[in-house]
Each structure stands twice: as structure tokens, then as C-alpha cells.
Amino acid sequence: MDNGEVLEAAEAPGAALIRPDSKPCSAAVDSFPGPDADSNAPRHPDAACGSRAGSDQVAASDADAGSDPLRDLAEECLAVMAEAARDEARAAARKARAAATYADSCRRLLPPSASLHERSAAEMGMVAEVACVLTISEGTASAFLVQSRQLSTELPRTLTALQAGAISWQHARILCDETTGLGPAGAAAMETHFLDPDAAKASRACLAGDLTPSRFRARARTWRERHHPVSIETRHTKCILDRRVEYTPDRDGMAWLSAYLPADQAAAIWEHTTTTARALQSPTESRTLTQLRADTLATALLSGETTTGDSNGGAGANSLADPGGERAAGQVPPPRAQVLVTVPVFSLLGLTDEPATLDGHGPIPASMARNLVANGAHSFHRVLTDPRDGAPLEIGRTSYRLTTAMRRWLRLRDAKCPFPGCNNHSLDNEADHLLAWADGGTTGINNLGQPCRKHHHLKHHSAWQPTPASKSQPPGWTSPTGRHYNSEHQDWEPPNWPPGMNSS
């Protein structure tokens, strides 16, 4: 149906499609006939919203006469979806408040002399009641009650943001998870950091509602690691004892093999596997990069190499990883894939224990970073908190190709594909000129991005366009409808100064 047919349909008796002489409203979307719609179905009660606009709508009719009905309908659909998402958040806040009040009322109904057994039975009954009312499992109901209580008593700003539709229920759950163990002051500080627009602007952080839940969880986890009352060194020393490999059978003759490892080892394995898989790609290679990664890992593990272990659980690698044979027995060799790590200078010198940041992972213990610097492979690249290694970042139009230093800076600035919500890691992405070289664009950090292949294709084959970047901020994106979406910025924080030293 072309635009002329749409206009004819709008003129038909009883049609509820957007008319060229009226402004779009939610009625146009609610009453738009779908493929299975009943033509005799009653119209949405808001269908008369065009008539309620009064003289303002009549005055604007001339300006709207030349508008595109299909484009107007698409715009209205986007607006309705956005408002529906806010309504869902408000409904989630109401449900959480009700659940917390219900649980509190049930506990108050118990007499002070109730025994532990009676209280336990009452708690079970309360959870069962919520599970039945919401048609969810009792385990899910129990978790929901705990989260509702957290929001009502420990995270009031989060509940307020949920009620206002500024964040989703998924964001609220993440805040509940990541504030556990931080204490009242830490929880309040995390809320301020991610929910207060002024605080977020001051720290260059993204507001929680501007991030997808998965990206927000990564940001919240990073903030928690930096500000946890127990140092990351202590927590890492405890958790490293839990390292393990797990095997889980799946359907269709497949299975999952997962490993819980120190972050530097896991990141190095992933990047080495990716680099090896990329080297195997060719015009005659039919396997995808994902399949090549899996085949590379399986080949490495099943190639007949042996490992040795010690009482501390350390695993030695085969001689291919340590060609000199100088590694002590039972020690895992240092990563020999390209690993980019940002280390606070005082932490590198051993004056503080402030966490470093491992590209693609997040905070790691300072001792792990110092070990990488001391024992890492030749491809390991260290970046201080304020990198100033003298490498050129702007080379104008003298060269189309990027230098190695510029590629590393892009990895440091963007960390991943800059398209909103995309999780593709920087190692998998391709550097791209925001303003094409042929159109006068320069080969400089301000005119470079590193979109993944999917969003690189989107840029060149659709009306989606990136906006200018800067030395410290990746490009945003403008959609075909004219909406602008900010990219996720790195959440840098000033380094901690050693005791007795003046930061000024």
C-alpha cells in the first residue's frame, strides 16, 4: 500500500487511521486494524482524542497537511511503546510496594510469643500465597519478596525511579543484587551514582535508565568492585579457591563446558581463541567465527597435551605455552594473548591496592595487574590511568590506515561496539571512519569508531548514522526517525592517592 492508498483508507467510513488533517494520537495505534482485526470491534475509548484537541488542532492542520501518514504512524507507535514501558515500570513499583506491605502485615499478625517453628510455617505460607496470586514458582516468589523489601527499606531512590518510569524492573533487580553486602552507605552511594542526573554528569557515568539491563549490570558490578568495603584482593584470594570446570549435558547431542577461572586467565584464553579463530577465516572457510572459536578450543584441549597440578590447585600448561621450560611446577603461565589492562599508577608501584581494569572484564586485583605487567607476554599492553605515551592520536589526512597506538586507544575509549546496548567486545570489531575518508573525513580518534560487523553494516546500508566522537567519548547514533541515542561512556574515576600524599 503506497501513501495514496493510505490516504484513501483514512477517508473511508469508520477508518481510525491517522488522517492528514489531524495530529497523531494513541488512538491511531490502538485502533489500527491488524491482520486478524475484527472490523466490528469497538474503538478504543481514546479514539476521540483528536476532537479533544480543540482549536489548537485546527490551527495546526495546515502545517500537518503535507505530513506522511505512514511516518506519523511509525512515530506514534514508538511513542506508545515508550509510554507502555513506563507504565510497566510503574506497575512493577506498585506490585513491589504491595508485596513488601503484605509481607510486613503477615509478620505483624504473628503474636510476639510465636515459636521459631510457627514463624517458619507462617513465612512458608506467605510465600506460597504470593506464588499462587502471581502464578509463579515459590522460589521466584521468595526472591520477589526479598527484593521488594530491599526496595522499600534499603533502596528508596530506586523504588522512586521505578515508580516514575525512569528505570525498568530489571534495572531495579540489578541494584538489589549489586548493593547486597555494601551496607547502607554503600547502597545509597550506588543509587546516587546511577540514578542522580547531577552525580552521573559529574562522573561522566550513564544513568541506569539509559543502559540496557545487561550493560547496566556490568557497570554496577564494576562500581561495586571499586567501592566494596572488603578489598578486592581479599575477596579474590577467597574466591580463587572455588575455581573449577563444569560439564552440563544439553539436547540434540550437545553439551556445555564452562570454567570458573581468575579473570586474567579467562580473558587471555578468550582473546587467544578469538585471534586464532580469526586467522583461520578465509573465503573458502565456511565456518563462522563462533564455530571456529569452539573448534579451536576443542582442538587445543584434545591435542594430547598434559598438565601438572600441585596442592594449591594450580595447573601447569604444556610446553607449547612455555617453550623455555623455565616455569615453576604447578604454575599457570602468564597470558600470552593480547590483554589490555588499565592500571592506576600508584597501584602499579605497589603504593595502593586500587583495582586495575581488564579490558572486556572489569576490575581485577592490583596484584594480578602487577603480575601481568611483570610477567605478561610481548603482546601485553599496559595503560596507565591517564595514558600519555607520546603516540600520535590525530594524524590528519596524511594516512588512511590506523596506527597500533590508535587502535589501542579506541579499545580503551570504547571497550565494545559503540551502538547502544551492543555487547560485542572491542577485539571483535573493526575501526571505521565516522565521516568517510572519501568525503573528507580524517584518520583521527575524533572521527573513528569501532562498530561490530552488524552495526557497521547498519551504518552503511540504512539511515542510521553515528554522531561525532571525541578523544574520551565514543560516537552516539541518530536513528532514521531523528531520535538521538547516546553511546555508553567509560565510567572513569580519579585514582586513590597513597596515605600521606597530597592529591593537589
PDB file of N, CA, C and O in Angstrom, residues 369-405:
ATOM      1  N   ALA A 369      47.256  -7.349  38.283  1.00  0.00           N
ATOM      2  CA  ALA A 369      47.735  -6.417  37.263  1.00  0.00           C
ATOM      3  C   ALA A 369      49.261  -6.296  37.310  1.00  0.00           C
ATOM      4  O   ALA A 369      49.923  -6.279  36.269  1.00  0.00           O
ATOM      5  N   ARG A 370      49.812  -6.212  38.508  1.00  0.00           N
ATOM      6  CA  ARG A 370      51.276  -6.107  38.612  1.00  0.00           C
ATOM      7  C   ARG A 370      51.958  -7.356  38.075  1.00  0.00           C
ATOM      8  O   ARG A 370      53.022  -7.293  37.456  1.00  0.00           O
ATOM      9  N   ASN A 371      51.336  -8.519  38.288  1.00  0.00           N
ATOM     10  CA  ASN A 371      51.898  -9.760  37.761  1.00  0.00           C
ATOM     11  C   ASN A 371      51.855  -9.767  36.237  1.00  0.00           C
ATOM     12  O   ASN A 371      52.798 -10.231  35.579  1.00  0.00           O
ATOM     13  N   LEU A 372      50.757  -9.240  35.661  1.00  0.00           N
ATOM     14  CA  LEU A 372      50.666  -9.157  34.211  1.00  0.00           C
ATOM     15  C   LEU A 372      51.746  -8.247  33.643  1.00  0.00           C
ATOM     16  O   LEU A 372      52.360  -8.544  32.615  1.00  0.00           O
ATOM     17  N   VAL A 373      51.965  -7.127  34.313  1.00  0.00           N
ATOM     18  CA  VAL A 373      52.978  -6.187  33.843  1.00  0.00           C
ATOM     19  C   VAL A 373      54.369  -6.808  33.921  1.00  0.00           C
ATOM     20  O   VAL A 373      55.198  -6.664  33.016  1.00  0.00           O
ATOM     21  N   ALA A 374      54.627  -7.538  35.004  1.00  0.00           N
ATOM     22  CA  ALA A 374      55.964  -8.104  35.203  1.00  0.00           C
ATOM     23  C   ALA A 374      56.216  -9.336  34.349  1.00  0.00           C
ATOM     24  O   ALA A 374      57.331  -9.544  33.868  1.00  0.00           O
ATOM     25  N   ASN A 375      55.175 -10.173  34.149  1.00  0.00           N
ATOM     26  CA  ASN A 375      55.376 -11.470  33.516  1.00  0.00           C
ATOM     27  C   ASN A 375      54.586 -11.681  32.244  1.00  0.00           C
ATOM     28  O   ASN A 375      54.615 -12.771  31.674  1.00  0.00           O
ATOM     29  N   GLY A 376      53.827 -10.659  31.800  1.00  0.00           N
ATOM     30  CA  GLY A 376      52.985 -10.824  30.626  1.00  0.00           C
ATOM     31  C   GLY A 376      53.793 -11.012  29.353  1.00  0.00           C
ATOM     32  O   GLY A 376      54.997 -10.771  29.290  1.00  0.00           O
ATOM     33  N   ALA A 377      53.105 -11.429  28.313  1.00  0.00           N
ATOM     34  CA  ALA A 377      53.765 -11.680  27.037  1.00  0.00           C
ATOM     35  C   ALA A 377      54.098 -10.379  26.324  1.00  0.00           C
ATOM     36  O   ALA A 377      53.687  -9.300  26.727  1.00  0.00           O
ATOM     37  N   HIS A 378      54.854 -10.500  25.212  1.00  0.00           N
ATOM     38  CA  HIS A 378      55.268  -9.305  24.479  1.00  0.00           C
ATOM     39  C   HIS A 378      54.067  -8.559  23.915  1.00  0.00           C
ATOM     40  O   HIS A 378      54.148  -7.367  23.647  1.00  0.00           O
ATOM     41  N   SER A 379      52.959  -9.239  23.698  1.00  0.00           N
ATOM     42  CA  SER A 379      51.777  -8.577  23.144  1.00  0.00           C
ATOM     43  C   SER A 379      50.929  -7.901  24.217  1.00  0.00           C
ATOM     44  O   SER A 379      49.944  -7.254  23.910  1.00  0.00           O
ATOM     45  N   PHE A 380      51.322  -8.064  25.475  1.00  0.00           N
ATOM     46  CA  PHE A 380      50.593  -7.406  26.562  1.00  0.00           C
ATOM     47  C   PHE A 380      50.830  -5.908  26.508  1.00  0.00           C
ATOM     48  O   PHE A 380      51.950  -5.448  26.312  1.00  0.00           O
ATOM     49  N   HIS A 381      49.755  -5.123  26.672  1.00  0.00           N
ATOM     50  CA  HIS A 381      49.880  -3.668  26.587  1.00  0.00           C
ATOM     51  C   HIS A 381      49.332  -3.029  27.860  1.00  0.00           C
ATOM     52  O   HIS A 381      48.172  -3.224  28.210  1.00  0.00           O
ATOM     53  N   ARG A 382      50.179  -2.294  28.537  1.00  0.00           N
ATOM     54  CA  ARG A 382      49.794  -1.632  29.781  1.00  0.00           C
ATOM     55  C   ARG A 382      49.378  -0.191  29.491  1.00  0.00           C
ATOM     56  O   ARG A 382      50.015   0.510  28.706  1.00  0.00           O
ATOM     57  N   VAL A 383      48.308   0.250  30.143  1.00  0.00           N
ATOM     58  CA  VAL A 383      47.844   1.626  30.011  1.00  0.00           C
ATOM     59  C   VAL A 383      47.696   2.211  31.409  1.00  0.00           C
ATOM     60  O   VAL A 383      47.003   1.643  32.249  1.00  0.00           O
ATOM     61  N   LEU A 384      48.380   3.316  31.660  1.00  0.00           N
ATOM     62  CA  LEU A 384      48.212   3.980  32.936  1.00  0.00           C
ATOM     63  C   LEU A 384      46.887   4.713  32.960  1.00  0.00           C
ATOM     64  O   LEU A 384      46.228   4.903  31.944  1.00  0.00           O
ATOM     65  N   THR A 385      46.466   5.153  34.141  1.00  0.00           N
ATOM     66  CA  THR A 385      45.166   5.775  34.292  1.00  0.00           C
ATOM     67  C   THR A 385      44.971   6.959  33.353  1.00  0.00           C
ATOM     68  O   THR A 385      43.917   7.146  32.786  1.00  0.00           O
ATOM     69  N   ASP A 386      46.046   7.749  33.150  1.00  0.00           N
ATOM     70  CA  ASP A 386      45.987   8.865  32.213  1.00  0.00           C
ATOM     71  C   ASP A 386      47.040   8.608  31.144  1.00  0.00           C
ATOM     72  O   ASP A 386      48.151   9.116  31.234  1.00  0.00           O
ATOM     73  N   PRO A 387      46.749   7.780  30.140  1.00  0.00           N
ATOM     74  CA  PRO A 387      47.773   7.346  29.192  1.00  0.00           C
ATOM     75  C   PRO A 387      48.372   8.517  28.410  1.00  0.00           C
ATOM     76  O   PRO A 387      47.674   9.240  27.730  1.00  0.00           O
ATOM     77  N   ARG A 388      49.692   8.684  28.494  1.00  0.00           N
ATOM     78  CA  ARG A 388      50.410   9.708  27.723  1.00  0.00           C
ATOM     79  C   ARG A 388      51.749   9.110  27.293  1.00  0.00           C
ATOM     80  O   ARG A 388      52.793   9.400  27.879  1.00  0.00           O
ATOM     81  N   ASP A 389      51.690   8.224  26.301  1.00  0.00           N
ATOM     82  CA  ASP A 389      52.909   7.544  25.865  1.00  0.00           C
ATOM     83  C   ASP A 389      53.551   8.236  24.673  1.00  0.00           C
ATOM     84  O   ASP A 389      54.513   7.705  24.098  1.00  0.00           O
ATOM     85  N   GLY A 390      53.030   9.395  24.255  1.00  0.00           N
ATOM     86  CA  GLY A 390      53.631  10.119  23.151  1.00  0.00           C
ATOM     87  C   GLY A 390      53.195   9.642  21.788  1.00  0.00           C
ATOM     88  O   GLY A 390      53.600  10.232  20.769  1.00  0.00           O
ATOM     89  N   ALA A 391      52.407   8.577  21.686  1.00  0.00           N
ATOM     90  CA  ALA A 391      51.956   8.089  20.385  1.00  0.00           C
ATOM     91  C   ALA A 391      50.940   9.064  19.801  1.00  0.00           C
ATOM     92  O   ALA A 391      50.093   9.597  20.524  1.00  0.00           O
ATOM     93  N   PRO A 392      51.002   9.327  18.475  1.00  0.00           N
ATOM     94  CA  PRO A 392      50.063  10.276  17.863  1.00  0.00           C
ATOM     95  C   PRO A 392      48.645   9.717  17.860  1.00  0.00           C
ATOM     96  O   PRO A 392      48.428   8.537  17.565  1.00  0.00           O
ATOM     97  N   LEU A 393      47.680  10.551  18.209  1.00  0.00           N
ATOM     98  CA  LEU A 393      46.277  10.154  18.194  1.00  0.00           C
ATOM     99  C   LEU A 393      45.534  10.819  17.040  1.00  0.00           C
ATOM    100  O   LEU A 393      44.469  10.367  16.650  1.00  0.00           O
ATOM    101  N   GLU A 394      46.063  11.915  16.507  1.00  0.00           N
ATOM    102  CA  GLU A 394      45.480  12.569  15.342  1.00  0.00           C
ATOM    103  C   GLU A 394      46.559  12.643  14.257  1.00  0.00           C
ATOM    104  O   GLU A 394      47.628  13.217  14.468  1.00  0.00           O
ATOM    105  N   ILE A 395      46.291  12.019  13.103  1.00  0.00           N
ATOM    106  CA  ILE A 395      47.282  12.044  12.031  1.00  0.00           C
ATOM    107  C   ILE A 395      46.720  12.684  10.774  1.00  0.00           C
ATOM    108  O   ILE A 395      47.263  12.536   9.692  1.00  0.00           O
ATOM    109  N   GLY A 396      45.604  13.404  10.941  1.00  0.00           N
ATOM    110  CA  GLY A 396      45.039  14.180   9.846  1.00  0.00           C
ATOM    111  C   GLY A 396      44.728  13.331   8.633  1.00  0.00           C
ATOM    112  O   GLY A 396      44.309  12.189   8.737  1.00  0.00           O
ATOM    113  N   ARG A 397      44.975  13.883   7.447  1.00  0.00           N
ATOM    114  CA  ARG A 397      44.670  13.169   6.210  1.00  0.00           C
ATOM    115  C   ARG A 397      45.939  12.669   5.529  1.00  0.00           C
ATOM    116  O   ARG A 397      45.980  12.457   4.319  1.00  0.00           O
ATOM    117  N   THR A 398      46.998  12.497   6.295  1.00  0.00           N
ATOM    118  CA  THR A 398      48.237  12.016   5.690  1.00  0.00           C
ATOM    119  C   THR A 398      48.224  10.508   5.519  1.00  0.00           C
ATOM    120  O   THR A 398      49.009   9.965   4.757  1.00  0.00           O
ATOM    121  N   SER A 399      47.325   9.819   6.228  1.00  0.00           N
ATOM    122  CA  SER A 399      47.284   8.360   6.127  1.00  0.00           C
ATOM    123  C   SER A 399      45.875   7.865   6.385  1.00  0.00           C
ATOM    124  O   SER A 399      45.204   8.352   7.280  1.00  0.00           O
ATOM    125  N   TYR A 400      45.442   6.885   5.591  1.00  0.00           N
ATOM    126  CA  TYR A 400      44.124   6.284   5.794  1.00  0.00           C
ATOM    127  C   TYR A 400      44.174   5.210   6.862  1.00  0.00           C
ATOM    128  O   TYR A 400      43.220   4.979   7.571  1.00  0.00           O
ATOM    129  N   ARG A 401      45.318   4.541   6.983  1.00  0.00           N
ATOM    130  CA  ARG A 401      45.439   3.417   7.905  1.00  0.00           C
ATOM    131  C   ARG A 401      45.663   3.899   9.334  1.00  0.00           C
ATOM    132  O   ARG A 401      46.256   4.949   9.577  1.00  0.00           O
ATOM    133  N   LEU A 402      45.190   3.084  10.294  1.00  0.00           N
ATOM    134  CA  LEU A 402      45.341   3.406  11.710  1.00  0.00           C
ATOM    135  C   LEU A 402      46.654   2.852  12.230  1.00  0.00           C
ATOM    136  O   LEU A 402      47.099   1.773  11.817  1.00  0.00           O
ATOM    137  N   THR A 403      47.257   3.573  13.178  1.00  0.00           N
ATOM    138  CA  THR A 403      48.438   3.051  13.857  1.00  0.00           C
ATOM    139  C   THR A 403      48.000   2.090  14.954  1.00  0.00           C
ATOM    140  O   THR A 403      46.841   2.083  15.388  1.00  0.00           O
ATOM    141  N   THR A 404      48.932   1.288  15.408  1.00  0.00           N
ATOM    142  CA  THR A 404      48.638   0.355  16.503  1.00  0.00           C
ATOM    143  C   THR A 404      48.210   1.119  17.749  1.00  0.00           C
ATOM    144  O   THR A 404      47.291   0.696  18.462  1.00  0.00           O
ATOM    145  N   ALA A 405      48.874   2.257  18.014  1.00  0.00           N
ATOM    146  CA  ALA A 405      48.530   3.042  19.196  1.00  0.00           C
ATOM    147  C   ALA A 405      47.092   3.550  19.111  1.00  0.00           C
ATOM    148  O   ALA A 405      46.373   3.584  20.117  1.00  0.00           O
TER     149      ALA A 405
END
